Coordinates of C-alpha atoms in Angstrom, one line a residue:
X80 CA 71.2 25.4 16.5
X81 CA 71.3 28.7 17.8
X82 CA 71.8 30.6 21.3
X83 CA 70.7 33.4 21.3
X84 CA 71.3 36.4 24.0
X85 CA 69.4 38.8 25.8
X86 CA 70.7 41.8 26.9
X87 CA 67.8 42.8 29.6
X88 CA 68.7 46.4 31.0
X89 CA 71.3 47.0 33.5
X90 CA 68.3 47.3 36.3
X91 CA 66.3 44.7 35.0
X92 CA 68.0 42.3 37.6
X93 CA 68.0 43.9 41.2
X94 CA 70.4 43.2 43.4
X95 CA 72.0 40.7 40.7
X96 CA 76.1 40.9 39.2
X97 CA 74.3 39.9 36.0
X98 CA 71.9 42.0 33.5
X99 CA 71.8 39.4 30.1
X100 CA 71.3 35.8 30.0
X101 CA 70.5 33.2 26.9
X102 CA 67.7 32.6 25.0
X103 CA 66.4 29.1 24.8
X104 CA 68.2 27.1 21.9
X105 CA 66.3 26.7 18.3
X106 CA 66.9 24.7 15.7
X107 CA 67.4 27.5 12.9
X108 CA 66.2 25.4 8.9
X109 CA 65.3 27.0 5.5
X110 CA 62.1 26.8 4.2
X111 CA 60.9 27.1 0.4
X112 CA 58.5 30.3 -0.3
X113 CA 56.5 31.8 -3.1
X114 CA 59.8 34.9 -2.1
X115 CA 62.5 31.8 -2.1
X116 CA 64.1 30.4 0.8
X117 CA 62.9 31.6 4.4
X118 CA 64.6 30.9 7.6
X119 CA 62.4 29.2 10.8
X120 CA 63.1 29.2 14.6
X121 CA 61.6 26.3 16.4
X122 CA 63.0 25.2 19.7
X123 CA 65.0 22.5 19.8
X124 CA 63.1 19.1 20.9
X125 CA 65.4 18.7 23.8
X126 CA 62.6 21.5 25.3
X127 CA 60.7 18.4 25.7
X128 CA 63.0 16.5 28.3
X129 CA 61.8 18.9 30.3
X130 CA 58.4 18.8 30.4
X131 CA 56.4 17.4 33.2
X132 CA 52.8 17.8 34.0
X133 CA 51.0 18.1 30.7
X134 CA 46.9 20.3 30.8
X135 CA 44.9 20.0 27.3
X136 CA 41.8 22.1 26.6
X137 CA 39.8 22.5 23.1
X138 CA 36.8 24.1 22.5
X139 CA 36.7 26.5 25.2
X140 CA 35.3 29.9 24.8
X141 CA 37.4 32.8 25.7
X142 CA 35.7 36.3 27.1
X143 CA 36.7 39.1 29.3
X144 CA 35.9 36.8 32.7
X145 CA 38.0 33.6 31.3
X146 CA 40.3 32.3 33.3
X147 CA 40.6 28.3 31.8
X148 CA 44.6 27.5 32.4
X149 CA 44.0 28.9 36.1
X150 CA 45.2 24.9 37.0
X151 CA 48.8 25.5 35.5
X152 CA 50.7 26.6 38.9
X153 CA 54.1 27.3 37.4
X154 CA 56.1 30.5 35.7
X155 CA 58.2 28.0 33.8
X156 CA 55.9 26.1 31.1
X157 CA 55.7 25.7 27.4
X158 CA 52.2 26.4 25.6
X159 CA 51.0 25.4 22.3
X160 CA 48.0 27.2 21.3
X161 CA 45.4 27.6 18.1
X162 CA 42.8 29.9 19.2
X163 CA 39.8 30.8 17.1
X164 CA 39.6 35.0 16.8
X165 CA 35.6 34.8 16.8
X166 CA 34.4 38.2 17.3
X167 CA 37.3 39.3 20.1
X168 CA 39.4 41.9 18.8
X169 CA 42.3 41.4 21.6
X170 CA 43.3 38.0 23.1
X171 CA 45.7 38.5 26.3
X172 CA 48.0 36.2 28.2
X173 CA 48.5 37.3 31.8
X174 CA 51.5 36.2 33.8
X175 CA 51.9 37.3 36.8
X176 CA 50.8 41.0 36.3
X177 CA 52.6 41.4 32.6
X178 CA 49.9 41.6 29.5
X179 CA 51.0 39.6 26.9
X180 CA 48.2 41.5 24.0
X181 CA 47.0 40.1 20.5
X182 CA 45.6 42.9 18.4
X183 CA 43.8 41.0 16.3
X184 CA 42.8 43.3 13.7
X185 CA 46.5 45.4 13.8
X186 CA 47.5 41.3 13.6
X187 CA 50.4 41.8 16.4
X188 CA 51.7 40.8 19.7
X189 CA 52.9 44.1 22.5
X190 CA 54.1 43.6 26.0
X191 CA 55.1 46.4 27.6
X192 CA 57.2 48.4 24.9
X193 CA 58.0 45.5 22.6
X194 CA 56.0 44.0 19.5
X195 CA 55.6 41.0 17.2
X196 CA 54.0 40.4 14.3
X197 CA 51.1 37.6 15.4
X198 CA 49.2 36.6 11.9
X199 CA 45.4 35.4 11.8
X200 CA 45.3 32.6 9.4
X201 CA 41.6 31.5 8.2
X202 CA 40.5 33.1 11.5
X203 CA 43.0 31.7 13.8
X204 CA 45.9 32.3 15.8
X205 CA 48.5 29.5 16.3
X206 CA 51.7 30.3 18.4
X207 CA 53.9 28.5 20.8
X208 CA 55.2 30.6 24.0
X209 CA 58.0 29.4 26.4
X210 CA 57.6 31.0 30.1
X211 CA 60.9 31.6 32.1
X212 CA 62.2 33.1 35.2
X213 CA 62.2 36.8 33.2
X214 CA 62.1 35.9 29.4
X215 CA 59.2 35.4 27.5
X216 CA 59.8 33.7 23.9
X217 CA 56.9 33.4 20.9
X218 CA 57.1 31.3 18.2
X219 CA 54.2 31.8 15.5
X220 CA 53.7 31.3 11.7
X221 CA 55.4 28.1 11.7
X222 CA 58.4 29.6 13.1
X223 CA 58.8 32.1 10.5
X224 CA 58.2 34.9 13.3
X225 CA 59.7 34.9 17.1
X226 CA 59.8 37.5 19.6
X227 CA 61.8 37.7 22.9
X228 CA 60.3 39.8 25.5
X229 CA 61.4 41.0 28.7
X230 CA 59.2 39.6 31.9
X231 CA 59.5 40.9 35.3
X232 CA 56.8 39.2 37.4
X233 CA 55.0 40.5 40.1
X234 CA 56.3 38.8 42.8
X235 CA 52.7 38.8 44.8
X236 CA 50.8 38.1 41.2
X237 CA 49.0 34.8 41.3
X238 CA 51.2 31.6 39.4
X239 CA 48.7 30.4 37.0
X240 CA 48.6 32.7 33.8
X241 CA 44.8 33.8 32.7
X242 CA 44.0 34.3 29.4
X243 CA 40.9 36.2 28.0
X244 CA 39.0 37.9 25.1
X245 CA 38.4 41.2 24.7
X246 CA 35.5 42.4 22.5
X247 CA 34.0 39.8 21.8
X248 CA 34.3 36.1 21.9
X249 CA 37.3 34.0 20.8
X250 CA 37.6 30.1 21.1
X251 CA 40.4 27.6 22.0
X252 CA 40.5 25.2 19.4
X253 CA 43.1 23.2 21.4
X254 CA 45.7 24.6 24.1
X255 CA 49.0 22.3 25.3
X256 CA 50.3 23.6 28.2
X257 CA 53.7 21.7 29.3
X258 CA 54.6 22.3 32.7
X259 CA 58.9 22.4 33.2
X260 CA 61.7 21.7 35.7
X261 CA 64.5 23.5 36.0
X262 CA 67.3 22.5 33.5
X263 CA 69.9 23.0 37.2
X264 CA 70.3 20.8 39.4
X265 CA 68.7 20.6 42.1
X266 CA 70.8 21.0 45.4
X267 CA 70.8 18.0 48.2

């Protein structure tokens, strides 16, 4: 298992005595490939504990007007997502006011400065994204690529993330969105 840690900028946290924090914990394993062994990040399970409201969707047709996870209310939620490219040639993820932007013919991931790689296998996307207070993490390719990425919201930006096509159409073959509590305890 590793924790990782982000160093954010030393203005990235206004007002704060703090300007790093940790990443969420993975379970780091070796996997065989045609190039030898390979190592994967997946979360660890214990993401799961928790998880409380659960939204599904499949076969929903994205566009530049979409807006189908606009029920999720939370910043802090764990999505699992397999998304048909169709004709679309970007795919973005708003939350609260920062672009998350698949390129889906430069096959990679940008918000803000930063980048991922974000394959299209047989015509599809599939990735895993974990929503925090300010730290965005992607899991894709079976957990052979990740990508942290800074995440300031807009305080005034609407809760539910939107996500849309750009294009052309794209289609949600099935989306999991898990929403999560707080891993502190709560105060009495």
């Amino acid at each position: 298992v590793q924790q990782g840690w982000a160093k954010m900028g030393d203005n990235f946290f206004p007002g704060m005595p703090f300007a790093q924090m940790m990443n969420i914990p993975c379970e780091i394993t070796l996997r065989n490939t045609a190039r030898g062994p390979r190592l994967v990040w997946q979360p660890v399970r214990e993401i799961e504990t928790l998880r409380t409201k659960h939204h599904h969707l499949e076969s929903v047709v994205l566009h530049e007007q979409s807006n189908p996870i606009k029920a999720v209310q939370t910043p802090f939620f764990d999505l699992h997502s397999v998304i048909e490219v169709g004709t679309a040639t970007e795919i973005t993820l708003d939350l609260r006011c920062t672009p998350f932007v698949i390129d889906v013919k430069k096959l990679k991931l940008t918000s803000g400065k930063a980048t991922m790689p974000m394959p299209v296998r047989d015509g599809r996307i599939d990735f895993r994204l974990l929503s925090d207070h300010s730290l965005v993490e992607i899991f894709t390719d079976k957990g052979f690529k990740f990508g942290a990425f800074q995440h300031m919201p807009n305080a005034t930006a609407p809760l539910a993330p939107k996500l849309t096509a750009k294009g052309g159409e794209a289609k949600i073959v099935s989306l999991d969105v898990h929403e999560l509590k707080s891993v502190w305890p709560v105060k009495q």
